[in-house]
Short mmCIF file of C-alpha atoms in Angstrom, two decimals:
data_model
loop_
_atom_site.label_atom_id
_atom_site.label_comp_id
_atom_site.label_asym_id
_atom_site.label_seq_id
_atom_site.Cartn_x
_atom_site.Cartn_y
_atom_site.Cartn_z
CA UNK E 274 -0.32 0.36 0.30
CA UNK E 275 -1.75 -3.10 -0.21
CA UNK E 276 -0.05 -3.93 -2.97
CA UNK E 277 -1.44 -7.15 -3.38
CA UNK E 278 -4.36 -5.71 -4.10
CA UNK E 279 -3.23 -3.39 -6.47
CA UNK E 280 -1.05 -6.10 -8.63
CA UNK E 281 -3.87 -8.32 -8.33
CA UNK E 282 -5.78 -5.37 -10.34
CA UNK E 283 -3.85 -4.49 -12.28
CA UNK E 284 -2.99 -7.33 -14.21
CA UNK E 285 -6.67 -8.32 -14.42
CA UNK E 286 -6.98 -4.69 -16.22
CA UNK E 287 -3.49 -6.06 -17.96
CA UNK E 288 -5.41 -9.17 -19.20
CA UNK E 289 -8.60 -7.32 -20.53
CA UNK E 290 -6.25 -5.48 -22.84
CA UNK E 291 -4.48 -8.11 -24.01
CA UNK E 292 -8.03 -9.81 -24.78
CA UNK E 293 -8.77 -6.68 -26.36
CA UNK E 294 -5.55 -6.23 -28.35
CA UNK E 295 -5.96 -10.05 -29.67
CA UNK E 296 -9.44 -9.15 -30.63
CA UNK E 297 -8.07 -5.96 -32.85
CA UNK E 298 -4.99 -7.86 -34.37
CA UNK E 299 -8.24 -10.42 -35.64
CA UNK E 300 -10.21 -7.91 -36.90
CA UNK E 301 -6.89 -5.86 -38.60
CA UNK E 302 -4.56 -8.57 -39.25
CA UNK E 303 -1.02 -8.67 -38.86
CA UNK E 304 0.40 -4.99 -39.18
CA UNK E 305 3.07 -3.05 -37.80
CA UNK E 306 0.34 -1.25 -35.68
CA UNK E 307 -1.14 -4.30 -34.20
CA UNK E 308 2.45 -6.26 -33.32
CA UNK E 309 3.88 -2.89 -31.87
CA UNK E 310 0.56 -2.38 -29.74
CA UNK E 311 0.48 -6.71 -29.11
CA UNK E 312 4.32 -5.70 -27.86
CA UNK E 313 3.39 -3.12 -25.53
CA UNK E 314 0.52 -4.61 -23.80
CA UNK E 315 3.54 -7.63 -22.94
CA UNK E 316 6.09 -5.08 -22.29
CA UNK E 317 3.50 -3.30 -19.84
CA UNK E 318 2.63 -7.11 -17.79
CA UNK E 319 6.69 -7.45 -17.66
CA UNK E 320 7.33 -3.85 -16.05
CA UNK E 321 4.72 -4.54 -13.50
CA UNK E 322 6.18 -7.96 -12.55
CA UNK E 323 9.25 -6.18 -12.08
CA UNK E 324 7.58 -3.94 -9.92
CA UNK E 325 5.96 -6.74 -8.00
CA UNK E 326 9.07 -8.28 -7.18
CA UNK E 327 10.90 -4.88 -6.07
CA UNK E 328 7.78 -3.21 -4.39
CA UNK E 329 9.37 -4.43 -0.71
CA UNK E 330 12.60 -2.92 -1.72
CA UNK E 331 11.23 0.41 -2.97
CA UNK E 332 8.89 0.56 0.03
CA UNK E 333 11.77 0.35 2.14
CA UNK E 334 14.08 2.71 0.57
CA UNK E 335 11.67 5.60 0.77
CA UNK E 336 10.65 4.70 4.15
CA UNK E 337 7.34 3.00 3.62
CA UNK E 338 5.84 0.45 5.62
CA UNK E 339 3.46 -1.70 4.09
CA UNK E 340 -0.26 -0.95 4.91
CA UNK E 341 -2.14 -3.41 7.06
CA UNK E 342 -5.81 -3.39 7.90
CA UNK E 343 -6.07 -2.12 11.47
CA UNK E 344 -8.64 -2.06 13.25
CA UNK E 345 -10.62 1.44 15.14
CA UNK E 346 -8.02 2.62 17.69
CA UNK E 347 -9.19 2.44 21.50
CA UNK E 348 -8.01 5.42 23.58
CA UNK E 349 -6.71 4.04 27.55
CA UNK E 350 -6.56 6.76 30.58
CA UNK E 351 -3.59 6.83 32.30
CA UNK E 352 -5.76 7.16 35.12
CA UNK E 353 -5.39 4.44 37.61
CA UNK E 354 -8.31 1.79 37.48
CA UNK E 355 -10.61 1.29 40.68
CA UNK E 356 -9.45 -1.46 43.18
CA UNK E 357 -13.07 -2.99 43.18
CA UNK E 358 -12.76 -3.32 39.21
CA UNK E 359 -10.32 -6.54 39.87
CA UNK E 360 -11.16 -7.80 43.31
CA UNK E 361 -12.65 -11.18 41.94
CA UNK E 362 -10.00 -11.50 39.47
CA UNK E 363 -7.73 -14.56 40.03
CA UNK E 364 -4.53 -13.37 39.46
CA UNK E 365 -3.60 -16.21 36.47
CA UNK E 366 -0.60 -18.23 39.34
CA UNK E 367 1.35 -14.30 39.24
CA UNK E 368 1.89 -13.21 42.08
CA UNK E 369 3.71 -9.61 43.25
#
């Protein structure tokens, strides 16, 4: 997986809440509701730090390899190629 992707969205979805939470706590004022919800929107951004920092370990203890972007895969014959196909080629200062 690209995980920097992922954490990159997920803490901007992170930050929206926490906009939103703020916005509540003005409108209700300091409660147990809003300071246990105000908690859990930090408590959530903390976990997925954590995870951010231990995503290569976890990838590697259950055998994942990170994702890269790869490009479209190009099938080659094991057919030999025709002798003409190179016969202007220089051959680079190798010689065999």
């Amino acid at each position: 997986m690209s995980t920097t992707t992922e954490f990159a969205e997920l803490h901007k979805l992170i930050g929206d809440m926490r906009r939103s939470v703020t916005a509540l706590a003005a409108k209700y004022g300091d409660s147990p509701a809003t300071r246990r919800i105000t908690n859990d929107v930090e408590r959530i951004l903390l976990d997925v730090d954590r995870l951010n920092i231990d995503a290569d370990e976890l990838a590697m203890r259950h055998g994942c390899t990170p994702q890269t972007s790869v490009g479209e895969k190009i099938a080659i014959p094991d057919t030999q190629y025709d002798r003409e196909f190179w016969g202007d080629i220089s051959d680079g200062g190798v010689s065999g």
